[in-house]
Coordinates of C-alpha atoms in Angstrom, one line a residue:
X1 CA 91.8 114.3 116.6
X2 CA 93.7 112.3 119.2
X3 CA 97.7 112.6 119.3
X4 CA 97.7 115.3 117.0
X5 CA 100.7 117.3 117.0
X6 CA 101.2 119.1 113.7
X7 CA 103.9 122.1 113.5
X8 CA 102.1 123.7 111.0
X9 CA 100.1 127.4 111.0
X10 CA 98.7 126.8 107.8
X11 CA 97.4 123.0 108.8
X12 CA 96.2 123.3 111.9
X13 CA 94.4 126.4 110.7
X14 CA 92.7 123.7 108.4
X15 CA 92.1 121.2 110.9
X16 CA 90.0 123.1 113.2
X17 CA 87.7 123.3 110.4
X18 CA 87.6 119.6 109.2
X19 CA 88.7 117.6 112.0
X20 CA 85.8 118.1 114.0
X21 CA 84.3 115.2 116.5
X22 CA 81.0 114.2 114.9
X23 CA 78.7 111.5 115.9
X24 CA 76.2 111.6 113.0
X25 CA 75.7 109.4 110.4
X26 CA 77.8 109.6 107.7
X27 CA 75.9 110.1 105.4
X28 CA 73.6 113.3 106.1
X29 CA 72.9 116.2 104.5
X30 CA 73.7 118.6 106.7
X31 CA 75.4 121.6 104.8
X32 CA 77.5 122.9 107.7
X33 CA 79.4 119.4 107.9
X34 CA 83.2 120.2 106.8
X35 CA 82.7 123.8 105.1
X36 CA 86.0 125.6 104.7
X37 CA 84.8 129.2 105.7
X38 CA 86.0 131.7 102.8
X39 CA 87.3 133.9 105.7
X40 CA 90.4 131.2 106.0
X41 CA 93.2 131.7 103.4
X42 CA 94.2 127.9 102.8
X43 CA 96.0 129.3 99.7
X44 CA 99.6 128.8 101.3
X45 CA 99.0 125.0 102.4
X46 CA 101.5 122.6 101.1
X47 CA 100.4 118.9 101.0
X48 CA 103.6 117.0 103.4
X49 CA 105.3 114.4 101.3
X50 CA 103.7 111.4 102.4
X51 CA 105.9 109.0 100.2
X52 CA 108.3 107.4 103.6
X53 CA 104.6 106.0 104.3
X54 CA 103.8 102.6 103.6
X55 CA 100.0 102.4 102.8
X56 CA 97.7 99.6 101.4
X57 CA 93.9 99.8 101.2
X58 CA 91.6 97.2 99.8
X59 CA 90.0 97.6 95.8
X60 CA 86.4 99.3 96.0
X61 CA 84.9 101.7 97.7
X62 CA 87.8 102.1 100.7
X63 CA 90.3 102.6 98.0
X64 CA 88.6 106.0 96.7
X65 CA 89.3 107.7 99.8
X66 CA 92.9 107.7 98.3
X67 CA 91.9 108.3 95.2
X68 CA 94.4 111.1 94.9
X69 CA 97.4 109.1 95.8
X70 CA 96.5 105.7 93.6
X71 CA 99.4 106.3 91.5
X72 CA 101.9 106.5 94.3
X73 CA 104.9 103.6 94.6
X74 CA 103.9 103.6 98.5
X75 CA 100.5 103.0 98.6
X76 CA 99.3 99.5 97.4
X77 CA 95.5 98.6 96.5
X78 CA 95.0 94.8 96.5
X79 CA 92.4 92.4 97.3
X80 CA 90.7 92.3 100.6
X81 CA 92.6 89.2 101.5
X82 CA 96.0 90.3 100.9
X83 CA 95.6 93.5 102.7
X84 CA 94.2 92.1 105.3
X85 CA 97.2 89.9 105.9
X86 CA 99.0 92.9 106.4
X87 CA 97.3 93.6 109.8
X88 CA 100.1 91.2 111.4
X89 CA 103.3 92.1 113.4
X90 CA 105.4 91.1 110.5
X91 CA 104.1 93.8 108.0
X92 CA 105.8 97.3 107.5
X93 CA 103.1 98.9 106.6
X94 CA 102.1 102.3 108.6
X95 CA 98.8 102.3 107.3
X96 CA 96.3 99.3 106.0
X97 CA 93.0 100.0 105.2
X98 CA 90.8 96.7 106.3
X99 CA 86.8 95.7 107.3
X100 CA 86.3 96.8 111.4
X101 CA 85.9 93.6 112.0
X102 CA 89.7 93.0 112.0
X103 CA 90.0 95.0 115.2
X104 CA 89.0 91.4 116.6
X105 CA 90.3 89.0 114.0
X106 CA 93.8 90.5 113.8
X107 CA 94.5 93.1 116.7
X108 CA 92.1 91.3 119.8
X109 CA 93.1 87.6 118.6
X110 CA 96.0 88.3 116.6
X111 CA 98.1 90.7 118.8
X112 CA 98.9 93.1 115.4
X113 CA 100.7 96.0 116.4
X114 CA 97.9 98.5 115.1
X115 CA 95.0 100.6 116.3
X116 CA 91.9 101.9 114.4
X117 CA 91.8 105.0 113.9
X118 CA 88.8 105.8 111.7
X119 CA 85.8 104.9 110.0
X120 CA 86.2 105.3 106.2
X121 CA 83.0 103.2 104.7
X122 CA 79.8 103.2 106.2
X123 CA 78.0 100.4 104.4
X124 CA 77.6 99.9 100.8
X125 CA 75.3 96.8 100.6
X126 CA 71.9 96.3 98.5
X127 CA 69.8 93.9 97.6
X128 CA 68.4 93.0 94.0
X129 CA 66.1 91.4 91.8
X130 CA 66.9 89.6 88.9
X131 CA 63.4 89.7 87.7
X132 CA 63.1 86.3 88.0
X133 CA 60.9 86.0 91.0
X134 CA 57.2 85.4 90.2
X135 CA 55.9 86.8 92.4
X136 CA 57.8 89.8 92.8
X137 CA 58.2 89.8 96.2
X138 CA 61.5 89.6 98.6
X139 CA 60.3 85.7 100.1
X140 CA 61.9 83.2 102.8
X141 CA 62.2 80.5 100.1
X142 CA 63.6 82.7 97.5
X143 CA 67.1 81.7 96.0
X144 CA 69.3 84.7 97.1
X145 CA 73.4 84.8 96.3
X146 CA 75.2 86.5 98.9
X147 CA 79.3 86.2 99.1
X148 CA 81.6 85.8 101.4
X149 CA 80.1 82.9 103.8
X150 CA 80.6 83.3 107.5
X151 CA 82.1 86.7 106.3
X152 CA 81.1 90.3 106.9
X153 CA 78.2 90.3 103.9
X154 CA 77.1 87.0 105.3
X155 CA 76.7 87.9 108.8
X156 CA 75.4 91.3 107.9
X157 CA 72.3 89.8 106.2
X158 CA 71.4 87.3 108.5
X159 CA 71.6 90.1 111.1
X160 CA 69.5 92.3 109.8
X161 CA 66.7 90.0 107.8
X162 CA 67.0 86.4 109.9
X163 CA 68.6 83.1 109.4
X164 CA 65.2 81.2 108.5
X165 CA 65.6 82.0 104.7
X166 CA 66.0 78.3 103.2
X167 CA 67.4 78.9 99.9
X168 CA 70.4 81.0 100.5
X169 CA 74.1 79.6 98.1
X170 CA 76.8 81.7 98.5
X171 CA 80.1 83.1 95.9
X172 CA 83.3 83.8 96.5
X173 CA 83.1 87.8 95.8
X174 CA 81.3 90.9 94.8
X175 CA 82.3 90.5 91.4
X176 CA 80.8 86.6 91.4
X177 CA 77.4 87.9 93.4
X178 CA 77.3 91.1 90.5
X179 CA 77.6 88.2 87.4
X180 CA 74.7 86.0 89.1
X181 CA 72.4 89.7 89.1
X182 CA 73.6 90.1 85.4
X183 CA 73.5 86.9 83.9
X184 CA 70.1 85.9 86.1
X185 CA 71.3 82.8 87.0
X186 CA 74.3 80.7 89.4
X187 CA 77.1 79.4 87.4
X188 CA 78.5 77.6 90.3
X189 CA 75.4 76.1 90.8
X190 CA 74.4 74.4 87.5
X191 CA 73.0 77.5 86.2
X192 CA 70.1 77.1 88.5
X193 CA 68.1 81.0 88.5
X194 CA 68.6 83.1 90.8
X195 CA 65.5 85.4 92.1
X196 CA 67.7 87.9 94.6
X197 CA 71.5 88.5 95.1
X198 CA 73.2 90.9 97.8
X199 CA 75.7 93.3 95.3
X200 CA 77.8 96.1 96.6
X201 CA 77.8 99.7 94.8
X202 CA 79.6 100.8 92.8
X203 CA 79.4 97.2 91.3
X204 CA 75.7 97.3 91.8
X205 CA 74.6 100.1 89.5
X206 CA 76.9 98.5 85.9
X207 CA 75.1 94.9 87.1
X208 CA 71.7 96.3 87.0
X209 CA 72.1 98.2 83.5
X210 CA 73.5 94.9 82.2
X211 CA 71.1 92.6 83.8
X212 CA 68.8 94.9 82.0
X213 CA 70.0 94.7 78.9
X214 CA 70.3 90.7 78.9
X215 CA 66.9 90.3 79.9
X216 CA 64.9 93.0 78.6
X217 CA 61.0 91.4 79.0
X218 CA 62.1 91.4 82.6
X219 CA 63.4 94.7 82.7
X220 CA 60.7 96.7 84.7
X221 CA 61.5 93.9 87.6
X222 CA 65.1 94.4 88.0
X223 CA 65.9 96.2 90.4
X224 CA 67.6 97.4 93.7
X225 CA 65.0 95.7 96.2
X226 CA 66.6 96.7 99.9
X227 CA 69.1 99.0 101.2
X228 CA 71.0 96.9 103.9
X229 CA 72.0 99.9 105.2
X230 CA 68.7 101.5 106.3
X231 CA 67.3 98.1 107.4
X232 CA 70.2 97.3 109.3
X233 CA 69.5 100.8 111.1
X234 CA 65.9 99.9 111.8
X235 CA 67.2 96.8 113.4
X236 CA 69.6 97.9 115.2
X237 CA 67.7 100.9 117.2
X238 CA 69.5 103.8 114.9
X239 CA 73.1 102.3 115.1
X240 CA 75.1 102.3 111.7
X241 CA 77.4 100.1 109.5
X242 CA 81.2 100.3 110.2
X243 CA 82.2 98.4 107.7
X244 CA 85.6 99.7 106.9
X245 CA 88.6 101.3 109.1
X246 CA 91.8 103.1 108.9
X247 CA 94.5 101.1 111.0
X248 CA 97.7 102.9 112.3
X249 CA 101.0 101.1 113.6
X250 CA 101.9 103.2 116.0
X251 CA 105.4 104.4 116.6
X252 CA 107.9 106.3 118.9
X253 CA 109.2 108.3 116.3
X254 CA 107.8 111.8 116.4
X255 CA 108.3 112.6 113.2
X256 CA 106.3 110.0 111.7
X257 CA 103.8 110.3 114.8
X258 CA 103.6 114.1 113.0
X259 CA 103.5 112.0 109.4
X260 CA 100.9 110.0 110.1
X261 CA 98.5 112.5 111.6
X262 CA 99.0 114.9 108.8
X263 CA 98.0 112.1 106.5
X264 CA 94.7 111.4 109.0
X265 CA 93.9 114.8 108.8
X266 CA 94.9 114.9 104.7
X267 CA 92.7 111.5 104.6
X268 CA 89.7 113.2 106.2
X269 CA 89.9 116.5 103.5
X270 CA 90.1 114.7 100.9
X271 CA 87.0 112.1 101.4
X272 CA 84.6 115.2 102.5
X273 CA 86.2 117.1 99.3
X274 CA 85.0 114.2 96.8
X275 CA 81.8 113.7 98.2
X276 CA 81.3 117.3 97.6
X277 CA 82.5 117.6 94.1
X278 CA 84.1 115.0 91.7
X279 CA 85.9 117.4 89.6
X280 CA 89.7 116.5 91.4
X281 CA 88.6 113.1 91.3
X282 CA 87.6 112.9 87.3
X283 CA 91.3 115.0 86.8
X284 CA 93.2 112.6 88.5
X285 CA 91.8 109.6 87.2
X286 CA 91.5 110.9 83.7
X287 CA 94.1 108.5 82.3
X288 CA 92.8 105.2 83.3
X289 CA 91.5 102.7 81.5
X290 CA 88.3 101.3 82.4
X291 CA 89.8 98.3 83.2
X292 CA 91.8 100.4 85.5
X293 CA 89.0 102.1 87.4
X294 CA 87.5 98.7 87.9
X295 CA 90.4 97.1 89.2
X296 CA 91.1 99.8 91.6
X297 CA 87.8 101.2 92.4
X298 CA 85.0 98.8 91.6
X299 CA 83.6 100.6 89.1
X300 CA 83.2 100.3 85.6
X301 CA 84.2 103.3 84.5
X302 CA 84.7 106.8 85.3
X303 CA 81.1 107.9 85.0
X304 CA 79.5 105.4 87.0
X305 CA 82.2 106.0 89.9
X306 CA 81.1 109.4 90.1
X307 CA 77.2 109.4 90.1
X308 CA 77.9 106.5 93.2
X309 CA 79.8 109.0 95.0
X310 CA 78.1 112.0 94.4
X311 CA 74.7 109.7 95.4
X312 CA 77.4 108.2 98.2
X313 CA 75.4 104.6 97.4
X314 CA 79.1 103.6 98.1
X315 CA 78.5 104.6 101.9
X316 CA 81.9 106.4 102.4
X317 CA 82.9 109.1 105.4
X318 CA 85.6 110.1 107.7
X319 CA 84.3 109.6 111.7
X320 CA 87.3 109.5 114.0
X321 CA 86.8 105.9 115.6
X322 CA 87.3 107.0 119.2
X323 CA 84.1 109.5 118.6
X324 CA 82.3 106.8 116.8
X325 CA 82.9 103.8 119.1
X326 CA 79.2 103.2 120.1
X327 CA 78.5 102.3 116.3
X328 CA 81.7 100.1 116.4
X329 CA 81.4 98.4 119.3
X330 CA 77.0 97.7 118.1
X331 CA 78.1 96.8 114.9
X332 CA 81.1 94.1 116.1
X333 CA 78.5 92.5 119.0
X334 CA 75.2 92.7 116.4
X335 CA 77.0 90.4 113.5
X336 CA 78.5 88.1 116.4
X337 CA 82.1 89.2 116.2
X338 CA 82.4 90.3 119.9
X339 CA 80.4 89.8 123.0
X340 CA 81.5 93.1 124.7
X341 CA 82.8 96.4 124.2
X342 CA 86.2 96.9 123.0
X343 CA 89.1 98.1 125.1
X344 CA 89.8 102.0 124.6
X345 CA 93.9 101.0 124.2
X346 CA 93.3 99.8 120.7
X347 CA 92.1 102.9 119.5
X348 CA 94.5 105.5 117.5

């Protein structure tokens, strides 16, 4: 991990086994990928105090990777947009979580004093059917909801299936896109039905049951249709999604340089840990509401939250962004934010 200094036995015993460079895709298998070997005594590691920190991730799936800090007075989970706004010289905040794509918006055109440091979500996108479609079948002239115009969902489907569809209307947010799957039709748009709408897990799984529920003669016809994420892959020659990054405002002061990559490597445990087993997540969570969960996590409720993870439908990881530049810099020139590769200096 780059600019790592860590005075700690006990720590950087750990790190050797989880802060490996990788360049594979998140999302694989593979069993050897961040096994603690029982020959290593972790028993006598003490989790730093993170709490001088500033930190502020986005609701959804980037907020889960700190899942077991969501109670903390330092760490803020908001909207996209108002974290976002926090990638600006202005802000005091050491660490915002925020879409890649803000390595041009705010750090390339915006001169915020932050670097990316890793990749946290790899892609969470799907497409569904409302059962509505006659003919069952994923066509050019279908109505389809996305969200976000001219945003990252927006650019990321016109990427990866065209710009020739003809019948494309567009919400605000996930939750908007996840009400036009459950309700089967547009509200926005005199109620006109809806045959296909782009949803992100976890938000995707609830809308399904309940579209399901609401139209139950249609039931055997709703359903997940594509996985962005694999046909974005196909189209792009094997490259994957970097949809959202850990920023760091770098600092002079050693200690918190020491701080900061403690929390990195603390970041990095605690994603592969979840993805493994839920348990520490279910404990930690266990007295939310599900109002709570869905305000935080973007998921209904506790259950649902963990059968996306454990499936990791919610497309989250730890890469180190220096080791997984080639994916950022495709992904950043596919969807049209960037016409080149981006400079080496604005990585952590």
């Amino acid at each position: 991990m780059k600019k790592i200094f860590i005075p700690m036995i006990s720590l950087l015993s750990l790190a050797t086994l989880v802060g490996c460079k990788e360049t594979k895709e998140p999302s694989s298998q593979d069993s050897k990928e961040s096994e603690v070997s029982s020959s290593v005594d972790t028993s006598s590691y003490v989790e730093p105090d993170f709490s001088s920190l500033k930190i502020a991730a986005p609701k959804g799936a980037p907020a889960i990777a700190l899942y077991d800090m969501h109670d903390k007075s330092n760490v803020e989970i908001n909207s996209p947009d108002n974290v976002l706004a926090y990638l600006d010289a202005a802000s005091d905040k050491d660490i915002v979580i925020a879409p890649t794509n803000a390595l041009k918006s705010k750090i390339m055109a915006g001169n915020a004093p932050y670097k990316i440091s890793a990749i946290l979500t790899f892609g969470n996108f799907y497409i569904a059917s409302t059962g509505n479609d006659d003919n069952d079948t994923f066509d050019k002239d279908d109505y389809i909801v996305l969200f976000q115009q001219n945003g990252l969902p927006d650019k990321l489907f016109k990427y990866t299936y065209g710009t020739d569809y003809s019948n494309l209307h567009y919400v605000s947010e996930a939750n908007d896109a996840n009400k036009c799957l459950m309700d089967g039709i547009n509200a926005t748009d005199n109620n006109n039905s809806v045959d296909y709408v782009l949803v992100p897990q976890p938000a995707l799984t609830a809308g399904l049951a309940k579209a399901k529920q609401n139209r139950p003669e249609k039931a055997e016809k709703i359903k997940q249709v594509k996985d962005v994420q694999e046909d974005y892959k196909a189209k792009s020659n094997n490259s994957v999604i970097t949809q959202a990054a850990l920023f760091v405002r770098p600092t002079t002061d050693q200690n918190k340089i020491n701080l900061i990559n403690q929390f990195l490597l603390h970041v990095d445990t605690t994603v592969k840990g979840v993805l493994k087993d839920t348990t520490a997540l279910e404990t930690k969570l266990a007295g939310l509401t599900d109002a709570q969960i869905a305000a935080k996590f973007g998921a209904p409720n506790i259950n649902i939250l963990k059968s996306t993870i454990k499936a990791n439908s919610i497309g989250l990881g730890y890469e180190i962004a220096t080791d997984f530049k080639v994916n950022v810099d495709a992904f950043l020139k596919n969807l049209g934010f960037i016409n080149e590769d981006t400079s080496e200096d604005l990585y952590y």
